[in-house]
Coordinates of C-alpha atoms in Angstrom, one line a residue:
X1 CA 15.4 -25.4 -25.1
X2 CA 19.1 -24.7 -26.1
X3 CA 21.1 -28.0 -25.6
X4 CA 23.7 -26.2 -23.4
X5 CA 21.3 -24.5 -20.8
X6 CA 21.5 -26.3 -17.7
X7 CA 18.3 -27.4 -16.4
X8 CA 18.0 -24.9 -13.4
X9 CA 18.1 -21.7 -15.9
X10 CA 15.2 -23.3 -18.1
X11 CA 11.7 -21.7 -18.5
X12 CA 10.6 -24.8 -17.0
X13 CA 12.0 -24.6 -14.3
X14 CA 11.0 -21.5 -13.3
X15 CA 7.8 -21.7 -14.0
X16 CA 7.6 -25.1 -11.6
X17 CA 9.1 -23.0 -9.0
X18 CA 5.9 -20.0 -9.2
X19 CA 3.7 -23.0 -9.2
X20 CA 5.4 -25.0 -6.4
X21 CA 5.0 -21.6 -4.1
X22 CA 1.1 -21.6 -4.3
X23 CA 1.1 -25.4 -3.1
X24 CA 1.3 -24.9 0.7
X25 CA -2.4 -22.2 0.6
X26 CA -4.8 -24.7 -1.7
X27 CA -5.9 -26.9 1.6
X28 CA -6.4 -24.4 4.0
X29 CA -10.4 -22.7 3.8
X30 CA -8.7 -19.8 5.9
X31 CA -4.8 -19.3 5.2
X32 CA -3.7 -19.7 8.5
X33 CA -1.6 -16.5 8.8
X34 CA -1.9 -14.8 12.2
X35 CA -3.7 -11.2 11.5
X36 CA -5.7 -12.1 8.3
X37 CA -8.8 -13.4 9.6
X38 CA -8.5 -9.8 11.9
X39 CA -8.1 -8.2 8.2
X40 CA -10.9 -10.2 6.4
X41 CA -13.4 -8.7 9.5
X42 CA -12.0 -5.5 8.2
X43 CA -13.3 -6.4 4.9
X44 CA -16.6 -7.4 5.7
X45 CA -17.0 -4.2 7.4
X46 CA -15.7 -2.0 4.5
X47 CA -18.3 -4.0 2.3
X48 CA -20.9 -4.2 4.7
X49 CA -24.4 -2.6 3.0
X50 CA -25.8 0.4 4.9
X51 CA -28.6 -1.7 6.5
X52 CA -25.6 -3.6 8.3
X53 CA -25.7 -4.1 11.9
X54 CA -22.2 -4.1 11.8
X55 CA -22.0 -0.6 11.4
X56 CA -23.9 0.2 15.1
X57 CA -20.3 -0.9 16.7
X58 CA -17.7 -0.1 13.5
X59 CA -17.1 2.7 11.7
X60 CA -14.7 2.6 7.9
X61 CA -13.9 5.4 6.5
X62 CA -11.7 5.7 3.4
X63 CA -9.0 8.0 2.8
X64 CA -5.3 8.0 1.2
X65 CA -2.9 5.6 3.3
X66 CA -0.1 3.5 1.6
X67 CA -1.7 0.7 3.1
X68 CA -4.7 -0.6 0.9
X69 CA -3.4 -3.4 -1.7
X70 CA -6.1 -6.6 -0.7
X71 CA -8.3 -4.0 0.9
X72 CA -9.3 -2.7 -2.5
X73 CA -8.7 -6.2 -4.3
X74 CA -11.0 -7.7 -2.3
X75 CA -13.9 -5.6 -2.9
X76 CA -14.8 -6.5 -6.6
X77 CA -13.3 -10.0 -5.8
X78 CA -15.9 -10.6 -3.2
X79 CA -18.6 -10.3 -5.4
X80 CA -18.0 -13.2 -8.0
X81 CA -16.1 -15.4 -5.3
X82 CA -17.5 -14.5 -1.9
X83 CA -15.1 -12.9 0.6
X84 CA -13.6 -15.9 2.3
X85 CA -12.8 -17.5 -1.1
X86 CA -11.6 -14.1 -2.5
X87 CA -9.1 -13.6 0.5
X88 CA -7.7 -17.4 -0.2
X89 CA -7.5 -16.8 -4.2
X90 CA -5.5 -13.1 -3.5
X91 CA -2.9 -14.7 -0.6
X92 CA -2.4 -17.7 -2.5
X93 CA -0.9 -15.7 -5.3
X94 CA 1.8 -13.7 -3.3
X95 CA 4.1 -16.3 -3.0
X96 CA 4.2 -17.0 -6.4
X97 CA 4.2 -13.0 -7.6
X98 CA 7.4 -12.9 -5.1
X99 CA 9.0 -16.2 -6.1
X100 CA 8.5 -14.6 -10.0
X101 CA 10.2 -11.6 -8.9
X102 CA 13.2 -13.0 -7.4
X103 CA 13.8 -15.2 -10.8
X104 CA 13.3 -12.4 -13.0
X105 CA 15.4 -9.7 -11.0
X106 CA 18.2 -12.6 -11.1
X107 CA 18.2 -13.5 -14.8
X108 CA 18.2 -9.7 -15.7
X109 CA 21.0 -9.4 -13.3
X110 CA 23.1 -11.9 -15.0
X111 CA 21.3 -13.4 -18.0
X112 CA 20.6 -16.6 -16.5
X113 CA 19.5 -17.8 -13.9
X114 CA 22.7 -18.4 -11.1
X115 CA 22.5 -22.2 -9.5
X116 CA 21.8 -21.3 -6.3
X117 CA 19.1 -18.9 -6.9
X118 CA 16.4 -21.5 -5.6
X119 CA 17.9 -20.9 -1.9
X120 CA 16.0 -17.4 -1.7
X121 CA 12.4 -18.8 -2.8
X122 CA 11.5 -20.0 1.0
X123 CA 12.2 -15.9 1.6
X124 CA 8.3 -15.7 -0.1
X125 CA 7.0 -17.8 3.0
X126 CA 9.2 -15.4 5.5
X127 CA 8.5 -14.5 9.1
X128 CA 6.3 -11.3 8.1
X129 CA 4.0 -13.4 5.3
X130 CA 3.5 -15.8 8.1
X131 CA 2.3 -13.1 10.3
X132 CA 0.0 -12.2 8.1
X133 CA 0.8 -8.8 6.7
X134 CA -0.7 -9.4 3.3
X135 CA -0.9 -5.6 2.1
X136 CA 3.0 -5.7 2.7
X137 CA 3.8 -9.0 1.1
X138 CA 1.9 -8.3 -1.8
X139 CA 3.3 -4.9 -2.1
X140 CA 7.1 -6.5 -2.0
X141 CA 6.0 -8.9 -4.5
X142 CA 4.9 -6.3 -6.8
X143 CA 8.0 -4.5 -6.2
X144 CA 10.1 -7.0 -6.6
X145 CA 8.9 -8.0 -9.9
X146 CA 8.9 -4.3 -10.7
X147 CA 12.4 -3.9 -10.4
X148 CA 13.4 -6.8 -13.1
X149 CA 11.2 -4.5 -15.4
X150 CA 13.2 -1.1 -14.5
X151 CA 16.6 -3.6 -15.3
X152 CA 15.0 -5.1 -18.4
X153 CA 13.9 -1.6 -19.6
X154 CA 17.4 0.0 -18.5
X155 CA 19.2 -2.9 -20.4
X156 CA 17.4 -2.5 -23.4
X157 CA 17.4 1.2 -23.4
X158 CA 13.8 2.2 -23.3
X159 CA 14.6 5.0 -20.5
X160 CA 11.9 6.9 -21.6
X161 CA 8.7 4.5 -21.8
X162 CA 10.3 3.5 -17.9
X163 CA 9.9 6.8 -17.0
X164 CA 6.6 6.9 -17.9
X165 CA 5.4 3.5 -16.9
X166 CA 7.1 4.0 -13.4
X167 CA 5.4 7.3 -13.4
X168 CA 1.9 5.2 -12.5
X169 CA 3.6 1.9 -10.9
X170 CA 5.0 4.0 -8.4
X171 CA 2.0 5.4 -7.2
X172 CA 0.0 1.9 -7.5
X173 CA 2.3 0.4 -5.6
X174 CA 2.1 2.9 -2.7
X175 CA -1.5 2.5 -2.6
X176 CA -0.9 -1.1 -2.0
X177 CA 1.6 -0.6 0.6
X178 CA 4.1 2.3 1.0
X179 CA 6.9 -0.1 2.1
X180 CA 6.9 -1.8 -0.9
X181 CA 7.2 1.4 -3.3
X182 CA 9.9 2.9 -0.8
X183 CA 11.8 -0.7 -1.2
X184 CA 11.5 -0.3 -5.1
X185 CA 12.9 3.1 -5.1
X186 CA 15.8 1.9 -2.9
X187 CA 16.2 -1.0 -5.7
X188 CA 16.2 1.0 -8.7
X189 CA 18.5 3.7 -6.8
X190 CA 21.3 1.1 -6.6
X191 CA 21.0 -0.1 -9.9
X192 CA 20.8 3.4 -11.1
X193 CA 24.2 4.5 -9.1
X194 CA 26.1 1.2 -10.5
X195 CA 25.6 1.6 -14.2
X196 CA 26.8 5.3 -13.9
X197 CA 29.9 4.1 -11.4
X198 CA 30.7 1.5 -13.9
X199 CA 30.5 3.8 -17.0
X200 CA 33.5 5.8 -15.4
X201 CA 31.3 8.4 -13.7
X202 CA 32.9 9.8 -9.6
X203 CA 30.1 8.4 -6.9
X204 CA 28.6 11.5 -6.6
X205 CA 28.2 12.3 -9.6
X206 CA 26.6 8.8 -10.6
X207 CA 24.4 9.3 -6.9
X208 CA 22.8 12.9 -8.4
X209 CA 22.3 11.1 -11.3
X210 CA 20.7 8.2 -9.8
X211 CA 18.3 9.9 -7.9
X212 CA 17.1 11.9 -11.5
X213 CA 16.6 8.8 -13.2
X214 CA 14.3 7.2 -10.2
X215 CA 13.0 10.7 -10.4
X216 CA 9.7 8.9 -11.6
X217 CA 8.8 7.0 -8.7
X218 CA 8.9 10.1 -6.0
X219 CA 5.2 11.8 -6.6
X220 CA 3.9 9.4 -3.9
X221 CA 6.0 11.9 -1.4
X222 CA 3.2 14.1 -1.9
X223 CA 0.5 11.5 -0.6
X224 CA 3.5 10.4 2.4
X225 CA 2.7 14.0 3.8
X226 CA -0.9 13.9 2.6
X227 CA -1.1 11.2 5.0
X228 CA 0.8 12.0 7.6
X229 CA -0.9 15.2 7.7
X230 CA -4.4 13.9 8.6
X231 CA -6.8 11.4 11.5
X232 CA -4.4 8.6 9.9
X233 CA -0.9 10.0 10.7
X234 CA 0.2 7.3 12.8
X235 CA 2.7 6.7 15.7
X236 CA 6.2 5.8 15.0
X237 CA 8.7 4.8 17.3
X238 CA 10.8 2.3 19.3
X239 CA 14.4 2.5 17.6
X240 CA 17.2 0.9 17.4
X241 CA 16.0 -2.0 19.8
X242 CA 19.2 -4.6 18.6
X243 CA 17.5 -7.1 20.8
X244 CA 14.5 -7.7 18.7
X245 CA 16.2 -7.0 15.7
X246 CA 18.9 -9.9 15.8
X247 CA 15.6 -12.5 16.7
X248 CA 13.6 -11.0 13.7
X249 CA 17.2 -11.8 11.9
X250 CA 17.5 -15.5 13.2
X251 CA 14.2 -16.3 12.3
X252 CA 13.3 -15.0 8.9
X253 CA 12.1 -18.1 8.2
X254 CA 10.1 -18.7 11.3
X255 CA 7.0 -21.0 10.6
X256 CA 6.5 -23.1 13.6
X257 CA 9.3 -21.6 15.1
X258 CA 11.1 -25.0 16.1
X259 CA 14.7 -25.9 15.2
X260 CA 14.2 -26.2 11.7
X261 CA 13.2 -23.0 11.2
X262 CA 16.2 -21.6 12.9
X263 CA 18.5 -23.6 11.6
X264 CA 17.2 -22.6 8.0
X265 CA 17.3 -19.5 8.8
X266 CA 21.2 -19.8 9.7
X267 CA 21.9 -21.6 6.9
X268 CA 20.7 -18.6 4.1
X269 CA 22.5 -15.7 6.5
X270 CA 25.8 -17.9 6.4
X271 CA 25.0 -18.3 2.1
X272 CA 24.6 -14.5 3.0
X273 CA 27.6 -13.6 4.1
X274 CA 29.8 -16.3 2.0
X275 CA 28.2 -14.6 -0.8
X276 CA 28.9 -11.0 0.6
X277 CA 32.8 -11.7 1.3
X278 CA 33.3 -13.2 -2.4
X279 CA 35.7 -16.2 -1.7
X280 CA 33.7 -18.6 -3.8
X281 CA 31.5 -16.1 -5.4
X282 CA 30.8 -14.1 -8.1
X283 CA 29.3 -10.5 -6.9
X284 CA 26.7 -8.7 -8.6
X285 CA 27.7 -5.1 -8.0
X286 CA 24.1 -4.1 -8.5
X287 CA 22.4 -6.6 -6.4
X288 CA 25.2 -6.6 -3.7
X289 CA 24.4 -2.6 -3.4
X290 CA 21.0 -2.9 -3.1
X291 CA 21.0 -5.6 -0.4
X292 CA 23.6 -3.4 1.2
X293 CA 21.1 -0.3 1.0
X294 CA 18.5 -2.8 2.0
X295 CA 20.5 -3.8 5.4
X296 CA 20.9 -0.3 6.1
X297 CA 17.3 0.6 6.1
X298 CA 17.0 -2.5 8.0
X299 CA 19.1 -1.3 10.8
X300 CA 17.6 2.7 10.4
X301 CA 13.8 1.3 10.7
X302 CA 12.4 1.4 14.2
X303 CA 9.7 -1.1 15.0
X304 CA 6.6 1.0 14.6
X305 CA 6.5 3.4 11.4
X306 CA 3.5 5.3 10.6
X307 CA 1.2 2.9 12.8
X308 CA 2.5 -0.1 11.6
X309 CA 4.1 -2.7 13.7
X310 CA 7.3 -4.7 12.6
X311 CA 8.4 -2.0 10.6
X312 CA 11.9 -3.2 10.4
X313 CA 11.4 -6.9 10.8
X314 CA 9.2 -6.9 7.6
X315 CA 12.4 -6.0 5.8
X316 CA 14.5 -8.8 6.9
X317 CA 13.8 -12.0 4.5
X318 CA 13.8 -9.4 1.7
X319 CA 17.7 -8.0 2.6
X320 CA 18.7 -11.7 3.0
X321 CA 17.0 -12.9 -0.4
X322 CA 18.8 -9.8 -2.4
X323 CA 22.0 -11.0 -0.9
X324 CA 21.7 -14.2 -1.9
X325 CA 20.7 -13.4 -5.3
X326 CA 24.2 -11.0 -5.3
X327 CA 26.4 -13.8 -5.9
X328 CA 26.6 -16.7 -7.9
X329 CA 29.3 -19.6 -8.0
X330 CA 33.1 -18.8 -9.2
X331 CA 33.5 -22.0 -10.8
X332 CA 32.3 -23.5 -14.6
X333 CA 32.5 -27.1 -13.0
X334 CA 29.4 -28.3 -14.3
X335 CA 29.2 -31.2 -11.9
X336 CA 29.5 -28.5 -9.4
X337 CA 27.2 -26.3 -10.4
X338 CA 24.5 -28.8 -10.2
X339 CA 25.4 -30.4 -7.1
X340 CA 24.9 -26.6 -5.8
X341 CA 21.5 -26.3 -7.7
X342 CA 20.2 -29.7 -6.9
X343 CA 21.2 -28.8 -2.9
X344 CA 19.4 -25.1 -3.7
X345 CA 15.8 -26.5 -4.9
X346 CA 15.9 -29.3 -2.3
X347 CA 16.1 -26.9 0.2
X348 CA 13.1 -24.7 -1.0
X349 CA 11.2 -28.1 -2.0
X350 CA 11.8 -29.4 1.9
X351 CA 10.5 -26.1 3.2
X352 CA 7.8 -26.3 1.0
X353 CA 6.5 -29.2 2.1
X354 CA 7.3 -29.1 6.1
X355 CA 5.2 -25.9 5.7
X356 CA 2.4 -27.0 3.8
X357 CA 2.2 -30.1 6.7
X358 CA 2.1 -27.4 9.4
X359 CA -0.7 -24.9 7.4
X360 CA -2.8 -28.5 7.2
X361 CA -2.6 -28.8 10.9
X362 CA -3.2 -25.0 11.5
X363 CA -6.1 -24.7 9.2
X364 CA -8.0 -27.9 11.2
X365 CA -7.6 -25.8 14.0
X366 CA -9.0 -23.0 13.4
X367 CA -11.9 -24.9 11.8
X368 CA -12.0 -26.7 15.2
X369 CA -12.3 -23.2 16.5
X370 CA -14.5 -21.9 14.6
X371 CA -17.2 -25.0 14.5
X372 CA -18.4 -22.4 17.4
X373 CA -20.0 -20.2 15.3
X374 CA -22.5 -22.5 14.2
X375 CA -24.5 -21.8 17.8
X376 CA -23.9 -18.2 16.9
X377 CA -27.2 -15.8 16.0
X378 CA -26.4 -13.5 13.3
X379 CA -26.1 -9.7 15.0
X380 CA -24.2 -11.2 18.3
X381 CA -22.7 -9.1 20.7
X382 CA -19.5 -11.4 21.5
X383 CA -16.3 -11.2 24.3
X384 CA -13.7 -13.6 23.0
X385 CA -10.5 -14.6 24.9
X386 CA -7.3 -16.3 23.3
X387 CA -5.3 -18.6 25.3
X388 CA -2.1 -17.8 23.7
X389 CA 1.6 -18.7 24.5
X390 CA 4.3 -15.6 24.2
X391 CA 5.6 -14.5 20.1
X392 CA 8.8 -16.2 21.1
X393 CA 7.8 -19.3 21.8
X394 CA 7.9 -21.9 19.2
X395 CA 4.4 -23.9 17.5
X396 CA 2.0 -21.1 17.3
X397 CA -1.7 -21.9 17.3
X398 CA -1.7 -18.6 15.2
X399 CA -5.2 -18.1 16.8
X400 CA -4.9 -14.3 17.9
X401 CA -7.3 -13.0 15.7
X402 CA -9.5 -15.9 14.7
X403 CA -12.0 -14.3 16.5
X404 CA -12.8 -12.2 14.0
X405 CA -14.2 -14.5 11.4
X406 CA -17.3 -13.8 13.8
X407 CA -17.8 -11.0 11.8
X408 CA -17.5 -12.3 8.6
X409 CA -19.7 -15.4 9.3
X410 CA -22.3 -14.0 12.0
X411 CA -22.0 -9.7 11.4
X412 CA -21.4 -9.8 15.1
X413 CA -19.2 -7.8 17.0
X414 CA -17.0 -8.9 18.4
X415 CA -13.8 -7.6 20.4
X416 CA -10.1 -7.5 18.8
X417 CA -10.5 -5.6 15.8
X418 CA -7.3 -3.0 15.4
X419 CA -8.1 0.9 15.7
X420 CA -4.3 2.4 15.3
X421 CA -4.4 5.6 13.3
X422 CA -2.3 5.2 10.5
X423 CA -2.6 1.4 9.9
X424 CA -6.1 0.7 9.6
X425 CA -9.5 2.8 8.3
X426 CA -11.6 1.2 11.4
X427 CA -12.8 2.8 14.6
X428 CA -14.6 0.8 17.1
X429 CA -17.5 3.0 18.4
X430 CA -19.3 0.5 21.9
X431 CA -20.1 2.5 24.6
X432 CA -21.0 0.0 26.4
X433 CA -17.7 -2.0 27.1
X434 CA -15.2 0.7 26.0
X435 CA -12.0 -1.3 27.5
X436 CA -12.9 -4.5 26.0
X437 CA -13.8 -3.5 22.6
X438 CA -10.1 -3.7 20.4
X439 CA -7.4 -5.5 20.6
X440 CA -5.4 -6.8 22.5
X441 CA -8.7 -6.9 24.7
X442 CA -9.0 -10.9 23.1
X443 CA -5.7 -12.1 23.7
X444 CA -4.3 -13.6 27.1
X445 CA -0.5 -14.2 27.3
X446 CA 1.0 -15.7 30.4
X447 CA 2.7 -12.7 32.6
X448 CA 6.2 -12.2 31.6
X449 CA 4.8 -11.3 27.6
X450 CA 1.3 -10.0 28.5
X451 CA 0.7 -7.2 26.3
X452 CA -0.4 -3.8 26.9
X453 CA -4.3 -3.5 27.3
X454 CA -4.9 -6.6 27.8
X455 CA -6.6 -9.0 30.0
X456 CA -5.3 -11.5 32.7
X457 CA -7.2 -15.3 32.9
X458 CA -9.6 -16.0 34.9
X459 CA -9.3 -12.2 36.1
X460 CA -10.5 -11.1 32.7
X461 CA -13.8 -13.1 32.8
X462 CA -14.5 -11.5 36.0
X463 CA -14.0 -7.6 34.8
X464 CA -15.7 -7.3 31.7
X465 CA -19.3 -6.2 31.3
X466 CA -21.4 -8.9 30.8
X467 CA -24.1 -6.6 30.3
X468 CA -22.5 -5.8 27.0
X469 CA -22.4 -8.9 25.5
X470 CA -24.4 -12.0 24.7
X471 CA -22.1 -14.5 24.4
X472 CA -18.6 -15.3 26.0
X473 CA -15.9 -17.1 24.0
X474 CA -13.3 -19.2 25.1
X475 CA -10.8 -19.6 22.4
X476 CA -7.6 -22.4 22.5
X477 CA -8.9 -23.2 26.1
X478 CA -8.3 -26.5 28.0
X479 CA -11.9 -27.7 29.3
X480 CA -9.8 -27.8 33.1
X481 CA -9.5 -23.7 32.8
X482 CA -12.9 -23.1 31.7
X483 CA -14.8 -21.4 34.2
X484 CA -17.2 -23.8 36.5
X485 CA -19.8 -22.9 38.4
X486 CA -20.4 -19.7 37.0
X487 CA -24.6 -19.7 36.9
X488 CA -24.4 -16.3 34.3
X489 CA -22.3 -18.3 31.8
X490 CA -24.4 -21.9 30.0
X491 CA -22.3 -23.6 27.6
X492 CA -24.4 -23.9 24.2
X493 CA -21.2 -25.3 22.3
X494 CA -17.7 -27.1 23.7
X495 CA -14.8 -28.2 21.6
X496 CA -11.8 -30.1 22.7
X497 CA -9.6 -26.6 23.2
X498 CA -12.5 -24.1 23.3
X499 CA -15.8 -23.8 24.6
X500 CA -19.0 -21.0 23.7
X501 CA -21.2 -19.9 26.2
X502 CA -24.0 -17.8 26.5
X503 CA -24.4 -15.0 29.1
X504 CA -27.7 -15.3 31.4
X505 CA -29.0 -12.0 31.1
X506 CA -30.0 -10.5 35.0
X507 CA -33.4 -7.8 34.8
X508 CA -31.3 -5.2 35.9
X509 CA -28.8 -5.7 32.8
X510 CA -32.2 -6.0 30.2

């Protein structure tokens, strides 16, 4: 190590920093991120064999979205590690792909790595990772650590072999999510229009010639309107709603969505913008552009695009880590600079471990949850219902779509998997209870945030076919709302918040 390197631009530091991301996923058997376990009944459907009685109630077909990254990872995964372990061993890794990214894109961007550079790790664990859209995080990831290779390869000259590498990264990395090759394109655009600005070039000039160099990275327009085009096209809409918007902005690092969070969450956009205004530091023209370009698109999204849901809140840890990777201290005051890195990795090592406490206490919940599934014959026919509080309210349970580790466990069916063209490769084909087959059918919110489609409690035990199903499941229940006295309902399993119960079938119902 040179002498004169301070400790927080080290190798070793860095690399403790990748490693330190993975820390808060190793406990949990499921990673306690609110749609995966919906996406890992997705992938035991996509995997099922053909003799699968999963495929009497679900139907996969495969065709070209920008939405596939752990879909297709999972599949040859699955078959050394076993699915559930597979999932773990591919989320686990996403934090640390991003946290890689974020160090590399900075020390290309100034040749170091700037003191307070640690303050935009937690970004990895934002609001959208915790939501569980892996496909997108692992595609930001990816793109992130793309970029630092289009800088390294710019700054070293090798224009051509980027050209062709990008060629095939580009089109990679729409497969794995399109958001994350648009948000790479929108990266290498702005470093692309700085270099020419700052040779001397007009800003039009330098923007044509931007958008030839990132030429490379467009084919995958061709499979945008390839996909757009067919049964996967997908609704987009709701723009412009500020409301949602400035909450998505508050809480980029929402966990448990308690004072801490917000407050941490305050503390980066303030970093943000005393980074942005430049009174104490150091802008990165490059960087500062692209988090610019990145706020606009922020702002432009609406909240569905293309079937997907939080279009435009997905975006917002990523704008808010590129801004604070755009400026660096003024001052050479050593003892300042490492009072402001010292301050920097404490705050990502205090998120690190406040989160890592509440993924603990998630993941015995859903194991508490999910002890019900030892009472469950493989080939079920099961109605779940989630007692959930509204997305606003702080401590999640992050139980919405538990229920569908019944799938992977039991190859039952059971309701809440997604069917929204343009997101997903699933269709639910049952007949039999066609408005309580997909979700939201499993979730019950209290009145004020119940969502569309969905059921009211008790109400919803009292509508849906029983017929239909062989088993009823009460999920994040208090035993004093469970049903009593019901003689078509006998308990076979009860947990301290949840409770299973077998329907009595009637002659008439078979």
């Amino acid at each position: 190590m040179n002498p004169s390197q301070p400790w927080w631009s080290t190798r070793a530091f860095a690399y403790a920093m990748i490693l330190i991301a993975a820390i808060q996923l190793l406990l949990p058997t499921i990673p306690p991120l609110v749609d995966l376990p919906g996406h890992m009944g997705r992938y035991a459907i996509q995997m099922a064999p053909p003799d699968s009685g999963l495929h009497r109630w679900f139907e996969f077909r495969w065709a070209v979205i920008g939405n596939l990254g752990v879909d297709l990872l999972v599949m040859p995964l699955s078959k050394i590690f076993g699915l559930e372990l597979a999932v773990k061993l591919i989320v686990l890794t996403i934090p640390s792909l991003t946290v890689a990214g974020l160090l590399l894109v900075a020390r290309e961007a100034y040749g170091d790595l700037p003191p307070n550079a640690a303050f935009a790790l937690p970004l990895a664990y934002g609001y959208p990772f915790d939501f569980g859209f892996v496909n997108f995080s692992l595609s930001m990831g990816l793109a992130i650590l793309g970029f630092a290779l289009w800088l390294r390869l710019g700054r070293t000259g090798h224009l051509r072999l980027r050209a062709v590498l990008f060629l095939f990264y580009g089109i990679a990395l729409w497969f794995v999510h399109s958001f994350g090759w648009g948000t790479l394109g929108l990266l290498a655009f702005a470093c692309e229009l700085v270099r020419r600005h700052n040779s001397g070039k007009l800003w039009l000039r330098s923007a044509w010639e931007a958008g030839w160099a990132t030429s490379p990275l467009m084919p995958p327009i061709l499979l945008m309107l390839a996909w757009r085009s067919g049964h996967v096209a997908g609704f987009t809409g709701d723009w412009f709603n500020w409301k949602v918007k400035t909450f998505f902005l508050f809480h980029i690092l929402r966990n448990e969505g308690g004072p801490f969070d917000l407050w941490s969450s305050k503390l980066l956009l303030f970093l943000g913008i005393m980074g942005s205004v430049g009174i104490v530091f150091r802008r990165n023209a490059a960087l500062m552009l692209a988090a610019v370009i990145l706020i606009a698109t922020f702002i432009i999204l609406p909240r569905i695009a293309l079937g997907s849901a939080y279009a435009d809140m997905r975006l917002a840890p990523f704008m808010i880590a590129f801004l604070l990777l755009a400026a660096r201290p003024k001052t050479e005051d050593r003892r300042i600079l490492n009072a402001v890195a010292i301050a920097a990795v404490a705050f990502f090592l205090v998120r690190i471990g406040v989160q890592t406490e509440s993924y603990v206490r998630l993941d015995r919940g859903f194991r508490a949850q999910l002890q019900a599934l030892n009472h469950v014959p493989k080939n079920a026919r099961i109605y779940a219902l989630t007692d959930l509080t509204c997305l606003s309210k702080p401590h999640w349970t992050r139980l919405d779509h538990i229920e569908a580790m019944a799938i992977v466990r039991r190859e039952a069916f059971v309701n809440g998997q997604w069917a929204m063209a343009g997101a997903q490769l699933l269709t639910v084909d049952y007949p039999d209870a066609p408005k309580f087959a997909k979700d939201p059918t499993q979730i019950i919110r209290p009145g004020p945030c119940k969502q569309k489609d969905s059921y009211t409690y008790p109400a919803g035990i009292k509508q849906f076919p029983r017929h239909a199903f062989d088993y009823l499941w009460l999920i994040n229940f208090a035993p004093q709302r469970w049903p009593k006295g019901d003689p078509g309902l006998i308990p076979v399993w009860q947990g301290a918040k949840g409770v299973l119960y077998r329907i009595r079938k009637t002659p008439s119902a078979g």
